[in-house]
CSV table of C-alpha atoms and ligand atoms in Angstrom, one decimal:
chain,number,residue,atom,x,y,z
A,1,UNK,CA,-6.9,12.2,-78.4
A,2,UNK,CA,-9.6,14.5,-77.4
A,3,UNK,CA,-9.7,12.8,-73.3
A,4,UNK,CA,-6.9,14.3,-70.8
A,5,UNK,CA,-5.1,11.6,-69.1
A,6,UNK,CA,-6.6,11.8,-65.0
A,7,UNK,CA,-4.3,12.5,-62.8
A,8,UNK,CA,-6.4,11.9,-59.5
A,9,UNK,CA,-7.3,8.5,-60.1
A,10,UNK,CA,-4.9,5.7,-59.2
A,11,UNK,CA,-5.7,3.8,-62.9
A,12,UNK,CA,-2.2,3.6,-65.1
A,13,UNK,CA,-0.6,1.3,-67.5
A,14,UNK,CA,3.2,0.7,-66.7
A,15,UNK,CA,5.3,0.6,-70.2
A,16,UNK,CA,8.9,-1.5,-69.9
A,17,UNK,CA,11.1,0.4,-72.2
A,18,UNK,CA,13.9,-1.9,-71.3
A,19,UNK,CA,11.2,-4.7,-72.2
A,20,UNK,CA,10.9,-3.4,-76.1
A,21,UNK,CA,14.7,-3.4,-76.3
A,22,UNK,CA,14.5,-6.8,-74.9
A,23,UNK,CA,12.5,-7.8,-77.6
A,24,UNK,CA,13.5,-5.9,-80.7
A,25,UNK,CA,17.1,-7.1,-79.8
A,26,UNK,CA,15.8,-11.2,-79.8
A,27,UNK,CA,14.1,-10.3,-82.7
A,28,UNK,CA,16.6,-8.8,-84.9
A,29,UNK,CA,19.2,-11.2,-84.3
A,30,UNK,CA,16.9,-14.3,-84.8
A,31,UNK,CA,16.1,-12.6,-88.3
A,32,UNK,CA,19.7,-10.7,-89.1
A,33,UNK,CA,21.0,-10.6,-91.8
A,34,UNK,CA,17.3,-9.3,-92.6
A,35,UNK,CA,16.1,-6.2,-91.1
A,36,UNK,CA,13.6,-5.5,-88.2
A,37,UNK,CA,10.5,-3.1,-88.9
A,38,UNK,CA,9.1,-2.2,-85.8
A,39,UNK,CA,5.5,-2.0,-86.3
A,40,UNK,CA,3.9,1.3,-84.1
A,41,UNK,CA,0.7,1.4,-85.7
A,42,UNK,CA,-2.3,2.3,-83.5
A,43,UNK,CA,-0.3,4.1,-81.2
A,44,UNK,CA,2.0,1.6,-80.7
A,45,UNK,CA,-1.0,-1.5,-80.5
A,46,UNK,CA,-1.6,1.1,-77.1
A,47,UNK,CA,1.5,1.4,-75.6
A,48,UNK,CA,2.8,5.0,-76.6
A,49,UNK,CA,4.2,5.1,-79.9
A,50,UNK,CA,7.1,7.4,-80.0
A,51,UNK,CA,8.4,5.7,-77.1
A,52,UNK,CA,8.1,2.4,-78.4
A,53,UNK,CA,9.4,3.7,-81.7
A,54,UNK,CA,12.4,5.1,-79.8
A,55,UNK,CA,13.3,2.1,-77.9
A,56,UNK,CA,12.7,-0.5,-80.7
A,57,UNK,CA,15.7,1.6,-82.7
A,58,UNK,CA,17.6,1.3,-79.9
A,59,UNK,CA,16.9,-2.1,-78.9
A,60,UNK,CA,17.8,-3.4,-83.3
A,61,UNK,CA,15.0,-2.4,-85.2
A,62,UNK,CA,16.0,0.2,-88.5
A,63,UNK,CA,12.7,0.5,-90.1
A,64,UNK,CA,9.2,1.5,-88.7
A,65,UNK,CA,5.3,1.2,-89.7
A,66,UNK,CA,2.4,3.0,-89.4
A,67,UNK,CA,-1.1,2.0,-90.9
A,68,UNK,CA,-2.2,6.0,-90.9
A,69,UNK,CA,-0.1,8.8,-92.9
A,70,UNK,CA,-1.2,11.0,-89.6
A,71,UNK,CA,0.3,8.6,-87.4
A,72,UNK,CA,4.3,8.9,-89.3
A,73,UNK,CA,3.5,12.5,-89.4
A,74,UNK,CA,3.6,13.0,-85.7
A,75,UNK,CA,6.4,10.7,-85.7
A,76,UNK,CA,8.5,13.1,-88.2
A,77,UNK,CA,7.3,15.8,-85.4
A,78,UNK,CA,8.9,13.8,-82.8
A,79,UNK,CA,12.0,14.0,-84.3
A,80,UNK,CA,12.3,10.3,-85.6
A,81,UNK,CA,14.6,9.6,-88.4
A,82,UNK,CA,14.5,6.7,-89.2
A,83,UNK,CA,12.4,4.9,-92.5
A,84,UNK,CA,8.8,5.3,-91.7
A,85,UNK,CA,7.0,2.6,-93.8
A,86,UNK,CA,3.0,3.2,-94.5
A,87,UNK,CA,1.8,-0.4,-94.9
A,88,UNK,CA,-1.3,1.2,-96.9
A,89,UNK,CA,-1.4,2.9,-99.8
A,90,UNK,CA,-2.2,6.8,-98.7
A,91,UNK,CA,-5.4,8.1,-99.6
A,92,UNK,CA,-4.9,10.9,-102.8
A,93,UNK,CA,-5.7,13.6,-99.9
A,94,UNK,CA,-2.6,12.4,-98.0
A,95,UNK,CA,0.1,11.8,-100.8
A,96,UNK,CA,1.8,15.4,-100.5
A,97,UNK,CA,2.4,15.2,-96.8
A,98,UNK,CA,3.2,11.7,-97.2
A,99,UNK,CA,6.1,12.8,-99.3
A,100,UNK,CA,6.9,15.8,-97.6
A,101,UNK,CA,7.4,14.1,-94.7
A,102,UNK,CA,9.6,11.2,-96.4
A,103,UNK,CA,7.1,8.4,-95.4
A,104,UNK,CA,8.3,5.3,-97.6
A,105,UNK,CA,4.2,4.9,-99.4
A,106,UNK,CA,3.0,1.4,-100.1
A,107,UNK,CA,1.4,1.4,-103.5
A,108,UNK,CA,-1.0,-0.9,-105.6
A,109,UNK,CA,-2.9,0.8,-107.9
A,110,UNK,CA,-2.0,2.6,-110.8
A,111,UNK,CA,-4.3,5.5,-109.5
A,112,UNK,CA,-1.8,5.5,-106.0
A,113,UNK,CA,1.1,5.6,-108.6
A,114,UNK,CA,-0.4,8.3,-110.6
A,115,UNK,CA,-1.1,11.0,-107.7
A,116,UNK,CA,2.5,10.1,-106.4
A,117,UNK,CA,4.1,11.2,-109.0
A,118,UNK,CA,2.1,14.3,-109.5
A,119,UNK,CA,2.9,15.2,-105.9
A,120,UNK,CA,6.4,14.6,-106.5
A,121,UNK,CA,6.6,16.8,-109.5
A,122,UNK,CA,4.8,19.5,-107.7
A,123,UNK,CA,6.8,19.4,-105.0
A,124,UNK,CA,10.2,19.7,-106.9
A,125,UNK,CA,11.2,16.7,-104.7
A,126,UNK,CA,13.9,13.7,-105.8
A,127,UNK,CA,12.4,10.7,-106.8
A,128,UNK,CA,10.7,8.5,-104.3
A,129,UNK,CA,11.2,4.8,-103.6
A,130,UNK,CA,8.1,3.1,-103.5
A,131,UNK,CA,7.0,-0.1,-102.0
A,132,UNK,CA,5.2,-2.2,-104.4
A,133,UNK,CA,2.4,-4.5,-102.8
A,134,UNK,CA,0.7,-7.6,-104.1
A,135,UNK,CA,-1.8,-9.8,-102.6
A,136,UNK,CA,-1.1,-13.7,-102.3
A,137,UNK,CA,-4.2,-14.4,-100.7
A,138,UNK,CA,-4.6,-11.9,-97.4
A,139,UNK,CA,-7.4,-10.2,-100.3
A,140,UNK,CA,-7.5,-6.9,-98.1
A,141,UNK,CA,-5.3,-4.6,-99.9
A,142,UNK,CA,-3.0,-4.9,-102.4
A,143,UNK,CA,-2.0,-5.2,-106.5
A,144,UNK,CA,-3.5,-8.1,-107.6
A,145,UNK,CA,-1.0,-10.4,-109.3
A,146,UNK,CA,-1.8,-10.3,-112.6
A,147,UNK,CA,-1.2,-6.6,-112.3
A,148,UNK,CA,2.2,-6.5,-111.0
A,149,UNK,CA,4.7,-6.3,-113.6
A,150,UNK,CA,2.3,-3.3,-115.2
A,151,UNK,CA,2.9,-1.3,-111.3
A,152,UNK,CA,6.3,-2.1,-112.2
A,153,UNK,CA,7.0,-1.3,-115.8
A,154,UNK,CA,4.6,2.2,-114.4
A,155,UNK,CA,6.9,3.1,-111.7
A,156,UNK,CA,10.4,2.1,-113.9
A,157,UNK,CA,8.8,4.6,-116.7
A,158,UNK,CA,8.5,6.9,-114.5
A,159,UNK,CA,11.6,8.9,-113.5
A,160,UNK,CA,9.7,10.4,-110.3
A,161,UNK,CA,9.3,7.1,-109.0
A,162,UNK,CA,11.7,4.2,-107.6
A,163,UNK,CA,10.7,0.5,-107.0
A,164,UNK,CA,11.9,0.7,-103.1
A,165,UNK,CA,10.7,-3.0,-102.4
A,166,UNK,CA,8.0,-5.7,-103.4
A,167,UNK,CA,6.4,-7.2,-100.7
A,168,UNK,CA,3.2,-9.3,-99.5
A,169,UNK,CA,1.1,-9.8,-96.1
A,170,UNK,CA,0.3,-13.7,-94.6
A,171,UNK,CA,-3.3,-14.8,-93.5
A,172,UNK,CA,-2.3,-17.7,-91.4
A,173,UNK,CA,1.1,-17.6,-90.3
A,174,UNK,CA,-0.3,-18.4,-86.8
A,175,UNK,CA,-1.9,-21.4,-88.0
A,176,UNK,CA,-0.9,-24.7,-86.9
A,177,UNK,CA,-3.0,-27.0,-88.8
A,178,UNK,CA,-1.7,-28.1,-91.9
A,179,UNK,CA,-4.7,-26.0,-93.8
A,180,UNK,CA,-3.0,-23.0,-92.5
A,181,UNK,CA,0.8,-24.7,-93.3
A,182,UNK,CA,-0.3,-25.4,-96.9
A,183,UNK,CA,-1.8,-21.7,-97.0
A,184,UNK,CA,1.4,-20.0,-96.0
A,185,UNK,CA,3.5,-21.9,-98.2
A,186,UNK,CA,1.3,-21.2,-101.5
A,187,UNK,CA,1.5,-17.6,-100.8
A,188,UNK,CA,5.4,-17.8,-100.0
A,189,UNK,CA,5.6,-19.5,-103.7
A,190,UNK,CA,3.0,-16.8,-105.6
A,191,UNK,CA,5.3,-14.4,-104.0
A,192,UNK,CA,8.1,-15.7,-105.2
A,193,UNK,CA,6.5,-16.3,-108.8
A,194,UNK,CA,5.7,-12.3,-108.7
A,195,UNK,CA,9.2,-11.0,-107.6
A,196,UNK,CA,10.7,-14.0,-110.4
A,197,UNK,CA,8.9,-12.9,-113.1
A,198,UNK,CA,9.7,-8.9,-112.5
A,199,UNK,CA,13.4,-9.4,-111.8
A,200,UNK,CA,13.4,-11.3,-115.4
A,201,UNK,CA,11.3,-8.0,-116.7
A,202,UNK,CA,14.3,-6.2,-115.2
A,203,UNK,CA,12.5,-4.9,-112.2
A,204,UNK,CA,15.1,-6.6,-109.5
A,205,UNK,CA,13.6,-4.8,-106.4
A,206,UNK,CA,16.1,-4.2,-103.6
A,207,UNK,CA,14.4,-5.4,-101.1
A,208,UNK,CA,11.2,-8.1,-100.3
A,209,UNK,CA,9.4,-8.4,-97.1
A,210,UNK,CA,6.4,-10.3,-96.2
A,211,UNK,CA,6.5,-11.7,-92.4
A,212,UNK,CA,4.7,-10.2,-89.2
A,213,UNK,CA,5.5,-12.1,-86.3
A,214,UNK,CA,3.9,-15.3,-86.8
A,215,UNK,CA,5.9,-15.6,-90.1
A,216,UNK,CA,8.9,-14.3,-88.3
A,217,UNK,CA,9.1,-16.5,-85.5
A,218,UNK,CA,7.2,-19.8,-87.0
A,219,UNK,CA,8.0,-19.3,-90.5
A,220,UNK,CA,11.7,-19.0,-91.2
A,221,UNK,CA,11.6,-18.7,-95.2
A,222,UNK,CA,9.1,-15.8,-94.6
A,223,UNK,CA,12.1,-13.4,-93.2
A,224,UNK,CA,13.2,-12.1,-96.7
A,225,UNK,CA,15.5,-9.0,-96.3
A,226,UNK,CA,13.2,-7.6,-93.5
A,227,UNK,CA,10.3,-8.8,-90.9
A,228,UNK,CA,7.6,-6.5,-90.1
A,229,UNK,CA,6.5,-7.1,-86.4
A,230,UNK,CA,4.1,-5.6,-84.0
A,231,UNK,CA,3.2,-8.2,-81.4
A,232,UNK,CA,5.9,-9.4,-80.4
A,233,UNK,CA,7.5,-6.2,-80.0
A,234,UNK,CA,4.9,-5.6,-77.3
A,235,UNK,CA,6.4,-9.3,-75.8
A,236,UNK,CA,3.4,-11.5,-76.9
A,237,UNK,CA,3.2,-14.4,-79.6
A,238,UNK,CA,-0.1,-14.6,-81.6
A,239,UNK,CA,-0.6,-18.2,-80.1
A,240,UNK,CA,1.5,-20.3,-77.3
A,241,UNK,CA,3.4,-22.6,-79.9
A,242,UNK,CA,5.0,-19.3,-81.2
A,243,UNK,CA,6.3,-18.7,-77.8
A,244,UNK,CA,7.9,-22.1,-77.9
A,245,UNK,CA,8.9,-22.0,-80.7
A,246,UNK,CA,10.9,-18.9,-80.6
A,247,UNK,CA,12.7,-19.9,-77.2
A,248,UNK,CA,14.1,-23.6,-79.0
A,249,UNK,CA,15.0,-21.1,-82.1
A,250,UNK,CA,16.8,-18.6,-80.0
A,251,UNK,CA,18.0,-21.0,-77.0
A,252,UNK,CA,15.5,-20.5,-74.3
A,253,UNK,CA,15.3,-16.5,-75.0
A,254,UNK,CA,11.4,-15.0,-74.1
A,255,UNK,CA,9.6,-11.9,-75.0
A,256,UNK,CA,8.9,-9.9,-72.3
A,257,UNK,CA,5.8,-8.6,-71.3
A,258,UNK,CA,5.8,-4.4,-72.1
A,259,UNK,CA,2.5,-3.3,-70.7
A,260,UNK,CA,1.0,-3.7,-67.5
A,261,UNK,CA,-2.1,-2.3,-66.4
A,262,UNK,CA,-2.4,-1.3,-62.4
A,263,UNK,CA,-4.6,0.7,-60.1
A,264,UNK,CA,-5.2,1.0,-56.6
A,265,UNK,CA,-8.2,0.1,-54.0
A,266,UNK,CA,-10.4,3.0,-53.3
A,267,UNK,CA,-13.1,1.5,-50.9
A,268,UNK,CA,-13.5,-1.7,-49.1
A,269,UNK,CA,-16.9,-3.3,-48.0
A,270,UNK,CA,-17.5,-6.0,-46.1
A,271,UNK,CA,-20.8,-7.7,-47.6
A,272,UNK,CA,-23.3,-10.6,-46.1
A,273,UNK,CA,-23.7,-13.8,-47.7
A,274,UNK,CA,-26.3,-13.3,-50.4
A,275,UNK,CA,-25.3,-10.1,-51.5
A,276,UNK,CA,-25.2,-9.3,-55.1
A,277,UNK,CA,-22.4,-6.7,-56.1
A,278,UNK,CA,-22.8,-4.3,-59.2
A,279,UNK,CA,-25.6,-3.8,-61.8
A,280,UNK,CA,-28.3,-6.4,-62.4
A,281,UNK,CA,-27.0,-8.3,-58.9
A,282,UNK,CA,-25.7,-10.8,-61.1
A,283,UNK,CA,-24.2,-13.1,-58.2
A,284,UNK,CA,-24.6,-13.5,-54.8
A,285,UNK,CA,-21.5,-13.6,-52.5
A,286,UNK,CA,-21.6,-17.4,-51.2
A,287,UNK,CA,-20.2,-16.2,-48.0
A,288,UNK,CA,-19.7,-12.7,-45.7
A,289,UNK,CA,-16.8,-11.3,-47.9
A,290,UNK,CA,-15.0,-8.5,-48.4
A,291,UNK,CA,-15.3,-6.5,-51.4
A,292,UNK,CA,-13.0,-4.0,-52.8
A,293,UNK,CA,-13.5,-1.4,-55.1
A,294,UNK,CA,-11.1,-0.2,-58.4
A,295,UNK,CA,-11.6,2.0,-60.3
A,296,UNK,CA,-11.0,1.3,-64.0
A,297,UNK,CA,-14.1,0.1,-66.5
A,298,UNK,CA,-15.2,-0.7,-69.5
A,299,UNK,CA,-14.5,2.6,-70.6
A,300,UNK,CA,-10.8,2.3,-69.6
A,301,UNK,CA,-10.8,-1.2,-72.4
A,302,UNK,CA,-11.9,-3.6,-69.2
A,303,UNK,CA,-14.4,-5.6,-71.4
A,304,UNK,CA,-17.6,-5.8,-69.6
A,305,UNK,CA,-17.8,-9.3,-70.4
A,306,UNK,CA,-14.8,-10.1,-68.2
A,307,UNK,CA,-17.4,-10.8,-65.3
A,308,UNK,CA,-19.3,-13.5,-67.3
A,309,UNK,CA,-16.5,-15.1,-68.6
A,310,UNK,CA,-14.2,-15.3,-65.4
A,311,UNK,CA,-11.7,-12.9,-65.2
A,312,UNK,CA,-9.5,-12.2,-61.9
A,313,UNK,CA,-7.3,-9.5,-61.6
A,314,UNK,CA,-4.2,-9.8,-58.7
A,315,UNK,CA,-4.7,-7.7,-55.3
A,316,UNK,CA,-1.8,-8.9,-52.5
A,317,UNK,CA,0.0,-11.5,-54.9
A,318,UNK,CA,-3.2,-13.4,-55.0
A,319,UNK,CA,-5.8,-14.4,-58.2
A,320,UNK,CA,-9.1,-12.7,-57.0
A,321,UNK,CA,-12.5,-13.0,-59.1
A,322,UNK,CA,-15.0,-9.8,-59.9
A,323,UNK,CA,-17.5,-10.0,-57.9
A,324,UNK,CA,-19.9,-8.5,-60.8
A,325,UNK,CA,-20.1,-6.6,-64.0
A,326,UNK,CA,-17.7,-4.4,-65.3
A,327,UNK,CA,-19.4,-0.9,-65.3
A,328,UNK,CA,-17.7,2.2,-67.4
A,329,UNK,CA,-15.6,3.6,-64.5
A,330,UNK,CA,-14.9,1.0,-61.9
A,331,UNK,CA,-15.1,-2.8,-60.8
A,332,UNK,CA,-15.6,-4.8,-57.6
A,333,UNK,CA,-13.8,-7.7,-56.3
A,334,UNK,CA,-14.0,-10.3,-54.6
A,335,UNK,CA,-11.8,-10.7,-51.9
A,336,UNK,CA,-13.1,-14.0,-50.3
A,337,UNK,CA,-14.7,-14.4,-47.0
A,338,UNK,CA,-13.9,-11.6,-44.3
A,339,UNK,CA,-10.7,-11.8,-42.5
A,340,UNK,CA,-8.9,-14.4,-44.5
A,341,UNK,CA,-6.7,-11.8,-46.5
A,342,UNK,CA,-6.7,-8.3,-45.4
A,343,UNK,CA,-7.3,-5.9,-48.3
A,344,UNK,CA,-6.5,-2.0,-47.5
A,345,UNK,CA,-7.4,0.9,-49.4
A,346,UNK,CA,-4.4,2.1,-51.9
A,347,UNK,CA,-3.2,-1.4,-51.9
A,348,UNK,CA,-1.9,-2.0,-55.5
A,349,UNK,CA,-4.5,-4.2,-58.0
A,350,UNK,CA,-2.9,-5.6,-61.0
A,351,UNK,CA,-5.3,-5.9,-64.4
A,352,UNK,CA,-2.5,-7.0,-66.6
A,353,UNK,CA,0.7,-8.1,-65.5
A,354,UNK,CA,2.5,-9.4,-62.5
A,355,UNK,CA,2.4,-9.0,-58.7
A,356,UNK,CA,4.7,-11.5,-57.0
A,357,UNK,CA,4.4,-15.0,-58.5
A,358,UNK,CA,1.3,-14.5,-60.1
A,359,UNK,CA,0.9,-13.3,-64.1
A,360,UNK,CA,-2.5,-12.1,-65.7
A,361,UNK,CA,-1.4,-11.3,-69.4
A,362,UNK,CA,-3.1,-9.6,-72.1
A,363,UNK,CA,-3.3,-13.4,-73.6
A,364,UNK,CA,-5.0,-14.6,-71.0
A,365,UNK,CA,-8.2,-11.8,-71.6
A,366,UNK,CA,-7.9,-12.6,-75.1
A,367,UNK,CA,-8.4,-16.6,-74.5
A,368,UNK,CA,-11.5,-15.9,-72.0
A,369,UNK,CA,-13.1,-13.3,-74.0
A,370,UNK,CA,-13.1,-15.0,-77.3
A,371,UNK,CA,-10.5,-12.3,-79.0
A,372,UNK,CA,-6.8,-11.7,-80.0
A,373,UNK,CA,-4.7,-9.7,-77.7
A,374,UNK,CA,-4.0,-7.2,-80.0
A,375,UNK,CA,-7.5,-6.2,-79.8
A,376,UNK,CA,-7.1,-5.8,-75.9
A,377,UNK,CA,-4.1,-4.1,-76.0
A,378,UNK,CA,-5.2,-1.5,-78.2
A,379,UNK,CA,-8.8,-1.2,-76.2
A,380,UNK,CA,-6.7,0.0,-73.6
A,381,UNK,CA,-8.3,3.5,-73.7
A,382,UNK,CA,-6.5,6.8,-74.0
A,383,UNK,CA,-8.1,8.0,-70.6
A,384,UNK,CA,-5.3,5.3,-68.6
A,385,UNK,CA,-2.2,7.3,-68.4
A,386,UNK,CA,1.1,5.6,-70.1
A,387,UNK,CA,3.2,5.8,-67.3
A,388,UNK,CA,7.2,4.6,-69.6
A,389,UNK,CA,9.6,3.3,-67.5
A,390,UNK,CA,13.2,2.9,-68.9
A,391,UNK,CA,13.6,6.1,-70.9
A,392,UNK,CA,17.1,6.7,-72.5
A,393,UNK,CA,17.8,10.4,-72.5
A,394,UNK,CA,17.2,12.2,-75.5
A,395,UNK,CA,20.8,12.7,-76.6
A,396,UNK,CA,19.9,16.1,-78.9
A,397,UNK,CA,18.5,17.6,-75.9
B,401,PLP,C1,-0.1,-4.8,-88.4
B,401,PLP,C2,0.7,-5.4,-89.5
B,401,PLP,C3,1.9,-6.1,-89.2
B,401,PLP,C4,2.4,-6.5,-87.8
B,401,PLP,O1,1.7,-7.7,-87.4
B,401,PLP,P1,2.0,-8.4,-86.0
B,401,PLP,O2,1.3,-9.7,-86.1
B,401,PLP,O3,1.6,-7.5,-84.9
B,401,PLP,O4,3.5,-8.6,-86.0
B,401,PLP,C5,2.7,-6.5,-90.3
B,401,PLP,N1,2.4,-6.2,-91.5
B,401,PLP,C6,1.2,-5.6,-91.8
B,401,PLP,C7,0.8,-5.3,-93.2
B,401,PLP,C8,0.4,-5.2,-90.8
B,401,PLP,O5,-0.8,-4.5,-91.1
């Protein structure tokens, strides 16, 4: 990563283990017989992803992703066993180690196909199962229909190469409106027109997948044989109807929450009224009030637009606002007028997640800053410390 983790600063993000078992466990059953993927791209969407890979298995998940051939490399390093599905096709460059490393490659080009095989051949290796991908409509990557049944009379020809599984990626299976509905169902039925015409060409593949969590939890005929799912892994839902609509599928059953993101008070100011806190004295304290000090920033993934639009973080179970910009290392708070909550140095300040009865999610950044909360999750920079709680011991060691 290139930045050492500090170990002076009181700045951390808390990772529930027992949180991703939570999850993966509600997630496989609501989809069983179909498998669960546990998607650990981008190290884990920022929350570690060996232990997130770890506790997934352990919590129902048999398969993994990874967007980056680097990223199941280090996971083959780790020791993980288990399928390690690349949901891109590797670069040429990367097809050898790929295979080396018994990666499961995505393919959908005849070029991808090609340098496969080659690497397999020079290699001396078995053959390899691919998994074939076409686009319905996502148009990012992937064989475009038309194409299909060639990728597949390509890989049957070739006795290097397996057809592992055909599968497809949704646009909108977050959507509500009934654009988005109509949208998901066409590319459920091209999908289907794809795998029906090469299982009458004799290609039956073993296995189709096509859901992330949206289509997983909101779209039921999206499960397939296996759901690939990041999100709600981490214990979020791309919008609040997924939410409730996985707890009425599942009885009442939540995600939980797997990241939290803490530090501590490291000065404490009392400040007259007028006073304007942090560059470009943006506000002016409408009272005498007591500021605290934390340090985390922008450079930590605290947006420095988080000021402008609202946010609050938690300090002694209560919702307090910043009391100006977000600069790279630190913020300021406001703690309301002086004397009517005592706020102490090392007293615990909660970014994301809980402290008593109060909740900040990752969500809730997402909603005021215009984005998903994927994107805040994995802004979470690699200078917080991941601090796992709920390790199961290694049992090899
Ligand atoms: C990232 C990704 C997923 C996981 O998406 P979530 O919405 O986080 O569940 C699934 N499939 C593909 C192809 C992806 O790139």
């Amino acid at each position: 990563m290139g930045v050492v983790a500090d170990r002076w600063r009181p700045a951390w993000a808390d990772i529930d283990l027992d949180a991703v078992r939570h999850n993966a466990g509600i997630l496989s059953r609501l989809v069983a017989p179909a498998a669960l993927c546990a998607v650990v791209k981008a190290d884990g969407y920022g929350h570690g992803d060996l232990a997130v890979a770890k506790a997934a298995l352990e919590g129902g998940a048999t398969w993994l992703a990874v967007a980056l051939v680097e990223e199941g490399v280090a996971l083959r390093e780790a020791g993980i066993e288990a399928p390690i599905l690349l949901l891109s096709e590797p670069p040429v460059g990367g097809m050898a180690e790929a295979v080396a490393r018994r990666l499961v490659p995505t393919v959908y080009t005849a070029g991808g196909l090609e340098a496969l095989s080659r690497v397999v051949a020079e290699a001396e290796l078995p053959s390899v199962a691919v998994h074939l991908k076409v686009d319905t409509g996502m148009h990012r990557v992937g064989a475009d229909p038309a194409d299909a049944l060639a990728l597949a009379d390509a890989i049957a020809a070739d006795h290097r190469l397996e057809l592992g599984a055909v599968w497809t990626h949704l646009a909108v299976a977050d959507g509500d409106d009934p654009d988005d509905r109509d949208f998901t169902a066409l590319q459920l039925d091209r999908f289907d027109t794809i795998v029906g015409a090469l299982t009458a060409a004799g290609h039956r593949p073993p296995m189709t997948h096509v859901a992330n969590t949206a289509g997983t939890i909101g779209v039921a005929a999206s499960r397939h044989d296996m759901v690939r799912c990041g999100l709600a892994l981490y214990g979020m839902t791309p919008t609040p109807a997924l939410a409730s609509a996985l707890s009425d599928a599942t009885g009442g059953l939540r995600l939980e929450p797997v990241l939290s993101l803490r530090s501590r008070v490291t000065h404490v100011r009392d400040l007259a009224t007028g006073e304007r806190p942090s560059y470009g004295r943006r506000r002016p304290l409408a009272v005498h009030s007591t500021v605290a000090t934390v340090p985390v920033g922008y450079a930590d993934g605290v947006p420095r637009r988080l000021f402008d639009q609202g946010g609050e973080v938690l300090i002694g179970g209560a919702r307090r606002p910043l009391a100006g910009v977000v600069t790279m290392d630190q913020i300021v708070v406001d703690c309301g007028p002086v004397g009517s909550a005592p706020v102490a140095l090392g007293d615990e300040v909660v970014l994301i997640g809980r402290q008593g009865t109060e909740e900040i999610t990752a969500g809730e950044w997402a909603e005021l800053l215009g984005t998903i909360s994927y994107e805040v999750l994995c802004n979470i920079g690699p200078r917080v410390p991941r601090i796992l709680h709920g390790q199961h011991p290694d049992p090899s060691s």
